[in-house]
Amino acid sequence: MSGNHETDRTGIVPVTVLTGFLGAGKTTLLNHILTAEHGKKYAVVVNEFGELGIDNDLVVDADEEVFEMNNGCICCTVRGDLIRILGKLLRRRGRFDGIIVETTGLADPAPVAQTFFVDENVREKARLDAVVTVVDAFNVMQTLDESPEAVNQIAFADVIVLNKVDLADAERCKEIVDRIRKINAVAEIHEAQHGGIQKLADILDRGGFDLKRALTTMPDFLESDHHSHEEGITSISLSVSEPLDQQRFQAWIGAILQEQGPDILRSKGILHFKDHDQRFAFQAVHMMADGDFIGPYREGESKDSRLVFIGRNLNRPRLRRGFESCIA
């Protein structure tokens, strides 16, 4: 990355916090932002819940700098890492136009937003531009019933991207919007398919996070960082160094998702199949799975296959045995 980039007229860097529940389509929206023709450069911070990073591979090979934060949630255990990464970026703030922070699907956006008001160095050099929450139109009703994190993410949003509207009819979308409005009456809502929001100006360069509204939603926003996550959700990360048999993997993962899909909130992986020179990106939300080859391995890149499950009642030994049984 080179050249001078305007942050804003005050030299303050705008930061967009991109949040949303597991599998809502945050990385897809991020890729849409990074590949759109807007003439701007963004530094990206990606946080993942699992021990092994997957999302960094799923972010397009753009000219942007991507920082990965694994094995913890940005709103609690690795929040100090976020402050340190922001500090490094802000020392070079003339090299990009803004920062996008993609949280884990389980993050409470309030403590993340708080960072931009309570840390002195960050407050002087950056401003929180907006909290953008991605909502999965196919799964959101069940998710809101089961997961308080999803409710918090909608409640704290300045902008909501209702994604995957192609998987819900008009009546269903209206029910979703009505329910969102009961949680957050003022956030703008924009519909999207595959993260393809039509006007990026709807989510970027908004001009400022609404602190007044945040204080209305959470009066102790600037004083308290107390929050909790839904108990019982864990992450299991698996890796093998040998190539996998593609058909064997498809049969195994299909059976696992069919049997345990309600408990598996999210699964994703970067896989190396025998006789293929390209990385295969696998993703699933509950029982709905998708995957495709995403390009060749980079020079010197490990060809290990990595797979992450996030959910409840996960049986690590059984999942490990099943994954290893797919080795070609």
GROMACS .gro file of C-alpha atoms in nm:
model
  328
    1MET     CA    1   0.000   0.000   0.000
    2SER     CA    2   0.142   0.334  -0.089
    3GLY     CA    3   0.053   0.695  -0.139
    4ASN     CA    4  -0.122   0.945   0.078
    5HIS     CA    5  -0.482   0.890   0.165
    6GLU     CA    6  -0.718   1.131   0.323
    7THR     CA    7  -0.872   1.014   0.645
    8ASP     CA    8  -1.090   1.317   0.697
    9ARG     CA    9  -1.023   1.687   0.716
   10THR     CA   10  -0.918   1.659   1.079
   11GLY     CA   11  -0.682   1.368   1.018
   12ILE     CA   12  -0.903   1.145   1.228
   13VAL     CA   13  -0.940   0.790   1.094
   14PRO     CA   14  -1.298   0.662   1.054
   15VAL     CA   15  -1.352   0.309   1.186
   16THR     CA   16  -1.643   0.088   1.089
   17VAL     CA   17  -1.729  -0.202   1.321
   18LEU     CA   18  -1.880  -0.483   1.117
   19THR     CA   19  -2.073  -0.723   1.335
   20GLY     CA   20  -2.348  -0.984   1.303
   21PHE     CA   21  -2.420  -1.335   1.425
   22LEU     CA   22  -2.233  -1.645   1.312
   23GLY     CA   23  -2.280  -1.705   0.941
   24ALA     CA   24  -2.476  -1.387   0.873
   25GLY     CA   25  -2.240  -1.288   0.590
   26LYS     CA   26  -1.997  -1.041   0.746
   27THR     CA   27  -1.695  -1.161   0.547
   28THR     CA   28  -1.901  -1.164   0.226
   29LEU     CA   29  -2.000  -0.802   0.286
   30LEU     CA   30  -1.639  -0.719   0.372
   31ASN     CA   31  -1.523  -0.868   0.042
   32HIS     CA   32  -1.789  -0.667  -0.139
   33ILE     CA   33  -1.653  -0.350   0.022
   34LEU     CA   34  -1.292  -0.434  -0.059
   35THR     CA   35  -1.359  -0.516  -0.425
   36ALA     CA   36  -1.599  -0.230  -0.502
   37GLU     CA   37  -1.478   0.063  -0.708
   38HIS     CA   38  -1.468   0.347  -0.457
   39GLY     CA   39  -1.104   0.451  -0.486
   40LYS     CA   40  -1.037   0.412  -0.116
   41LYS     CA   41  -0.801   0.196   0.089
   42TYR     CA   42  -0.906   0.023   0.407
   43ALA     CA   43  -0.704  -0.152   0.673
   44VAL     CA   44  -0.893  -0.455   0.800
   45VAL     CA   45  -0.891  -0.620   1.142
   46VAL     CA   46  -1.052  -0.967   1.147
   47ASN     CA   47  -1.135  -1.133   1.478
   48GLU     CA   48  -1.227  -1.502   1.503
   49PHE     CA   49  -1.366  -1.713   1.784
   50GLY     CA   50  -1.179  -2.031   1.693
   51GLU     CA   51  -0.818  -2.124   1.761
   52LEU     CA   52  -0.741  -2.152   1.389
   53GLY     CA   53  -0.793  -1.858   1.157
   54ILE     CA   54  -1.015  -1.920   0.855
   55ASP     CA   55  -1.161  -1.580   0.772
   56ASN     CA   56  -0.825  -1.436   0.673
   57ASP     CA   57  -0.822  -1.685   0.383
   58LEU     CA   58  -1.177  -1.591   0.292
   59VAL     CA   59  -1.099  -1.220   0.264
   60VAL     CA   60  -1.018  -1.137  -0.096
   61ASP     CA   61  -0.658  -1.080  -0.198
   62ALA     CA   62  -0.697  -0.705  -0.209
   63ASP     CA   63  -0.440  -0.434  -0.162
   64GLU     CA   64  -0.553  -0.375   0.192
   65GLU     CA   65  -0.365  -0.474   0.506
   66VAL     CA   66  -0.544  -0.750   0.696
   67PHE     CA   67  -0.473  -0.819   1.062
   68GLU     CA   68  -0.599  -1.141   1.213
   69MET     CA   69  -0.698  -1.187   1.578
   70ASN     CA   70  -0.775  -1.546   1.674
   71ASN     CA   71  -0.866  -1.752   1.977
   72GLY     CA   72  -1.081  -1.507   2.159
   73CYS     CA   73  -1.361  -1.262   2.122
   74ILE     CA   74  -1.275  -0.901   2.045
   75CYS     CA   75  -1.521  -0.773   2.304
   76CYS     CA   76  -1.344  -0.944   2.593
   77THR     CA   77  -1.035  -1.166   2.586
   78VAL     CA   78  -0.848  -1.005   2.297
   79ARG     CA   79  -0.971  -0.648   2.340
   80GLY     CA   80  -0.619  -0.544   2.441
   81ASP     CA   81  -0.494  -0.686   2.111
   82LEU     CA   82  -0.745  -0.465   1.928
   83ILE     CA   83  -0.612  -0.156   2.104
   84ARG     CA   84  -0.254  -0.253   2.017
   85ILE     CA   85  -0.337  -0.320   1.650
   86LEU     CA   86  -0.527   0.008   1.625
   87GLY     CA   87  -0.232   0.186   1.785
   88LYS     CA   88   0.005   0.046   1.520
   89LEU     CA   89  -0.233   0.136   1.238
   90LEU     CA   90  -0.293   0.487   1.365
   91ARG     CA   91   0.081   0.561   1.358
   92ARG     CA   92   0.055   0.510   0.979
   93ARG     CA   93  -0.283   0.667   0.930
   94GLY     CA   94  -0.189   0.856   0.613
   95ARG     CA   95  -0.165   0.527   0.423
   96PHE     CA   96  -0.533   0.436   0.421
   97ASP     CA   97  -0.873   0.601   0.428
   98GLY     CA   98  -1.034   0.403   0.705
   99ILE     CA   99  -1.032   0.091   0.920
  100ILE     CA  100  -1.288  -0.189   0.915
  101VAL     CA  101  -1.307  -0.415   1.221
  102GLU     CA  102  -1.490  -0.745   1.161
  103THR     CA  103  -1.592  -0.897   1.494
  104THR     CA  104  -1.665  -1.258   1.575
  105GLY     CA  105  -2.022  -1.370   1.536
  106LEU     CA  106  -2.055  -1.385   1.912
  107ALA     CA  107  -1.920  -1.038   1.991
  108ASP     CA  108  -2.115  -0.782   2.185
  109PRO     CA  109  -2.051  -0.463   1.986
  110ALA     CA  110  -2.092  -0.235   2.287
  111PRO     CA  111  -1.750  -0.302   2.450
  112VAL     CA  112  -1.587  -0.282   2.107
  113ALA     CA  113  -1.749   0.057   2.045
  114GLN     CA  114  -1.650   0.164   2.394
  115THR     CA  115  -1.284   0.125   2.296
  116PHE     CA  116  -1.311   0.433   2.074
  117PHE     CA  117  -1.427   0.651   2.360
  118VAL     CA  118  -1.232   0.531   2.664
  119ASP     CA  119  -0.883   0.462   2.525
  120GLU     CA  120  -0.711   0.800   2.505
  121ASN     CA  121  -0.478   0.727   2.213
  122VAL     CA  122  -0.752   0.568   2.003
  123ARG     CA  123  -0.996   0.847   2.087
  124GLU     CA  124  -0.752   1.118   1.972
  125LYS     CA  125  -0.671   0.960   1.636
  126ALA     CA  126  -0.978   0.763   1.534
  127ARG     CA  127  -1.352   0.799   1.542
  128LEU     CA  128  -1.611   0.527   1.538
  129ASP     CA  129  -1.797   0.588   1.214
  130ALA     CA  130  -2.073   0.332   1.257
  131VAL     CA  131  -2.165  -0.010   1.392
  132VAL     CA  132  -2.294  -0.210   1.096
  133THR     CA  133  -2.479  -0.530   1.182
  134VAL     CA  134  -2.534  -0.802   0.922
  135VAL     CA  135  -2.851  -1.008   0.973
  136ASP     CA  136  -2.917  -1.346   0.811
  137ALA     CA  137  -3.274  -1.332   0.675
  138PHE     CA  138  -3.294  -1.712   0.661
  139ASN     CA  139  -3.196  -1.788   1.022
  140VAL     CA  140  -3.250  -1.467   1.217
  141MET     CA  141  -3.584  -1.554   1.380
  142GLN     CA  142  -3.444  -1.871   1.538
  143THR     CA  143  -3.119  -1.696   1.623
  144LEU     CA  144  -3.299  -1.415   1.807
  145ASP     CA  145  -3.496  -1.673   2.007
  146GLU     CA  146  -3.181  -1.855   2.114
  147SER     CA  147  -2.894  -1.608   2.130
  148PRO     CA  148  -2.882  -1.285   2.331
  149GLU     CA  149  -2.567  -1.186   2.139
  150ALA     CA  150  -2.776  -1.151   1.822
  151VAL     CA  151  -3.023  -0.927   2.003
  152ASN     CA  152  -2.739  -0.707   2.133
  153GLN     CA  153  -2.587  -0.680   1.786
  154ILE     CA  154  -2.913  -0.551   1.642
  155ALA     CA  155  -2.984  -0.325   1.940
  156PHE     CA  156  -2.649  -0.150   1.907
  157ALA     CA  157  -2.646  -0.107   1.529
  158ASP     CA  158  -2.642   0.223   1.346
  159VAL     CA  159  -2.702   0.039   1.021
  160ILE     CA  160  -2.846  -0.309   0.962
  161VAL     CA  161  -2.779  -0.506   0.645
  162LEU     CA  162  -3.056  -0.762   0.604
  163ASN     CA  163  -2.862  -1.017   0.404
  164LYS     CA  164  -2.975  -1.332   0.218
  165VAL     CA  165  -3.315  -1.181   0.135
  166ASP     CA  166  -3.322  -1.415  -0.164
  167LEU     CA  167  -3.382  -1.696   0.086
  168ALA     CA  168  -3.690  -1.533   0.240
  169ASP     CA  169  -4.011  -1.418   0.071
  170ALA     CA  170  -4.154  -1.068   0.106
  171GLU     CA  171  -4.387  -1.163   0.390
  172ARG     CA  172  -4.103  -1.321   0.586
  173CYS     CA  173  -3.882  -1.015   0.530
  174LYS     CA  174  -4.159  -0.792   0.665
  175GLU     CA  175  -4.188  -1.010   0.977
  176ILE     CA  176  -3.812  -0.981   1.025
  177VAL     CA  177  -3.812  -0.603   0.986
  178ASP     CA  178  -4.102  -0.576   1.232
  179ARG     CA  179  -3.906  -0.779   1.486
  180ILE     CA  180  -3.589  -0.578   1.426
  181ARG     CA  181  -3.789  -0.259   1.482
  182LYS     CA  182  -3.899  -0.383   1.824
  183ILE     CA  183  -3.530  -0.414   1.917
  184ASN     CA  184  -3.394  -0.110   1.734
  185ALA     CA  185  -3.643   0.145   1.609
  186VAL     CA  186  -3.400   0.386   1.448
  187ALA     CA  187  -3.124   0.196   1.267
  188GLU     CA  188  -3.134   0.214   0.891
  189ILE     CA  189  -3.212  -0.122   0.730
  190HIS     CA  190  -3.079  -0.212   0.386
  191GLU     CA  191  -3.156  -0.538   0.209
  192ALA     CA  192  -2.883  -0.736   0.035
  193GLN     CA  193  -2.811  -1.065  -0.139
  194HIS     CA  194  -2.468  -1.221  -0.096
  195GLY     CA  195  -2.354  -0.907   0.087
  196GLY     CA  196  -2.402  -0.700  -0.226
  197ILE     CA  197  -2.539  -0.381  -0.081
  198GLN     CA  198  -2.608  -0.136  -0.361
  199LYS     CA  199  -2.469   0.187  -0.215
  200LEU     CA  200  -2.160   0.160   0.004
  201ALA     CA  201  -2.230   0.513   0.123
  202ASP     CA  202  -2.515   0.356   0.320
  203ILE     CA  203  -2.266   0.177   0.545
  204LEU     CA  204  -1.933   0.362   0.511
  205ASP     CA  205  -1.837   0.722   0.588
  206ARG     CA  206  -2.155   0.772   0.784
  207GLY     CA  207  -2.000   1.065   0.964
  208GLY     CA  208  -2.013   0.944   1.317
  209PHE     CA  209  -2.140   0.681   1.557
  210ASP     CA  210  -2.448   0.798   1.745
  211LEU     CA  211  -2.315   0.818   2.100
  212LYS     CA  212  -2.633   0.982   2.223
  213ARG     CA  213  -2.840   0.688   2.103
  214ALA     CA  214  -2.590   0.444   2.253
  215LEU     CA  215  -2.624   0.612   2.589
  216THR     CA  216  -3.000   0.587   2.557
  217THR     CA  217  -2.972   0.215   2.487
  218MET     CA  218  -2.704   0.159   2.754
  219PRO     CA  219  -2.675   0.449   3.005
  220ASP     CA  220  -2.352   0.310   3.155
  221PHE     CA  221  -2.195   0.258   2.811
  222LEU     CA  222  -1.886   0.467   2.889
  223GLU     CA  223  -1.837   0.337   3.242
  224SER     CA  224  -1.902  -0.036   3.226
  225ASP     CA  225  -1.752  -0.310   3.015
  226HIS     CA  226  -1.956  -0.583   3.178
  227HIS     CA  227  -2.119  -0.821   2.937
  228SER     CA  228  -2.168  -1.192   2.901
  229HIS     CA  229  -2.182  -1.452   2.630
  230GLU     CA  230  -2.432  -1.728   2.593
  231GLU     CA  231  -2.305  -2.020   2.794
  232GLY     CA  232  -2.240  -2.353   2.629
  233ILE     CA  233  -2.111  -2.227   2.296
  234THR     CA  234  -1.763  -2.359   2.224
  235SER     CA  235  -1.527  -2.374   1.931
  236ILE     CA  236  -1.337  -2.677   1.804
  237SER     CA  237  -1.054  -2.636   1.556
  238LEU     CA  238  -0.915  -2.934   1.363
  239SER     CA  239  -0.630  -2.964   1.117
  240VAL     CA  240  -0.462  -3.237   0.916
  241SER     CA  241  -0.151  -3.213   0.704
  242GLU     CA  242  -0.241  -3.487   0.455
  243PRO     CA  243  -0.465  -3.417   0.150
  244LEU     CA  244  -0.833  -3.506   0.190
  245ASP     CA  245  -1.054  -3.723  -0.028
  246GLN     CA  246  -1.319  -3.479  -0.153
  247GLN     CA  247  -1.604  -3.729  -0.184
  248ARG     CA  248  -1.530  -3.878   0.157
  249PHE     CA  249  -1.528  -3.532   0.316
  250GLN     CA  250  -1.855  -3.430   0.148
  251ALA     CA  251  -2.024  -3.748   0.271
  252TRP     CA  252  -1.890  -3.706   0.627
  253ILE     CA  253  -1.968  -3.336   0.666
  254GLY     CA  254  -2.312  -3.388   0.512
  255ALA     CA  255  -2.392  -3.655   0.769
  256ILE     CA  256  -2.255  -3.445   1.057
  257LEU     CA  257  -2.459  -3.139   0.959
  258GLN     CA  258  -2.771  -3.348   0.903
  259GLU     CA  259  -2.738  -3.502   1.247
  260GLN     CA  260  -2.603  -3.212   1.453
  261GLY     CA  261  -2.696  -2.910   1.239
  262PRO     CA  262  -2.925  -2.752   1.502
  263ASP     CA  263  -2.632  -2.743   1.746
  264ILE     CA  264  -2.364  -2.647   1.495
  265LEU     CA  265  -2.415  -2.272   1.463
  266ARG     CA  266  -2.125  -2.225   1.224
  267SER     CA  267  -1.862  -2.438   1.053
  268LYS     CA  268  -1.598  -2.327   0.809
  269GLY     CA  269  -1.270  -2.446   0.672
  270ILE     CA  270  -0.992  -2.417   0.420
  271LEU     CA  271  -0.933  -2.761   0.272
  272HIS     CA  272  -0.674  -2.930   0.054
  273PHE     CA  273  -0.828  -3.203  -0.159
  274LYS     CA  274  -0.610  -3.464  -0.326
  275ASP     CA  275  -0.533  -3.393  -0.694
  276HIS     CA  276  -0.639  -3.026  -0.660
  277ASP     CA  277  -0.396  -2.734  -0.663
  278GLN     CA  278  -0.646  -2.483  -0.526
  279ARG     CA  279  -0.775  -2.413  -0.177
  280PHE     CA  280  -1.132  -2.517  -0.113
  281ALA     CA  281  -1.333  -2.287   0.116
  282PHE     CA  282  -1.611  -2.466   0.304
  283GLN     CA  283  -1.879  -2.280   0.500
  284ALA     CA  284  -2.203  -2.379   0.669
  285VAL     CA  285  -2.467  -2.224   0.892
  286HIS     CA  286  -2.653  -2.498   1.075
  287MET     CA  287  -2.737  -2.750   0.798
  288MET     CA  288  -2.699  -2.513   0.503
  289ALA     CA  289  -2.354  -2.566   0.352
  290ASP     CA  290  -2.165  -2.413   0.065
  291GLY     CA  291  -1.815  -2.437  -0.075
  292ASP     CA  292  -1.596  -2.365  -0.370
  293PHE     CA  293  -1.235  -2.350  -0.483
  294ILE     CA  294  -1.096  -2.004  -0.411
  295GLY     CA  295  -0.761  -2.001  -0.585
  296PRO     CA  296  -0.414  -2.150  -0.570
  297TYR     CA  297  -0.198  -2.165  -0.262
  298ARG     CA  298   0.032  -1.873  -0.208
  299GLU     CA  299   0.405  -1.927  -0.229
  300GLY     CA  300   0.527  -2.094   0.088
  301GLU     CA  301   0.171  -2.136   0.223
  302SER     CA  302   0.096  -2.450   0.422
  303LYS     CA  303  -0.141  -2.698   0.256
  304ASP     CA  304  -0.284  -2.815   0.586
  305SER     CA  305  -0.661  -2.854   0.590
  306ARG     CA  306  -0.826  -2.653   0.870
  307LEU     CA  307  -1.182  -2.690   0.991
  308VAL     CA  308  -1.360  -2.500   1.269
  309PHE     CA  309  -1.691  -2.580   1.436
  310ILE     CA  310  -1.872  -2.332   1.662
  311GLY     CA  311  -2.176  -2.448   1.851
  312ARG     CA  312  -2.318  -2.642   2.142
  313ASN     CA  313  -2.261  -3.002   2.256
  314LEU     CA  314  -1.964  -3.046   2.024
  315ASN     CA  315  -1.781  -3.376   2.065
  316ARG     CA  316  -1.416  -3.305   1.986
  317PRO     CA  317  -1.288  -3.668   1.972
  318ARG     CA  318  -1.574  -3.774   1.745
  319LEU     CA  319  -1.532  -3.476   1.513
  320ARG     CA  320  -1.157  -3.528   1.501
  321ARG     CA  321  -1.193  -3.898   1.418
  322GLY     CA  322  -1.443  -3.816   1.145
  323PHE     CA  323  -1.224  -3.544   0.994
  324GLU     CA  324  -0.917  -3.767   0.997
  325SER     CA  325  -1.117  -4.046   0.830
  326CYS     CA  326  -1.143  -3.818   0.525
  327ILE     CA  327  -0.767  -3.827   0.463
  328ALA     CA  328  -0.704  -3.965   0.112
   0.00000   0.00000   0.00000
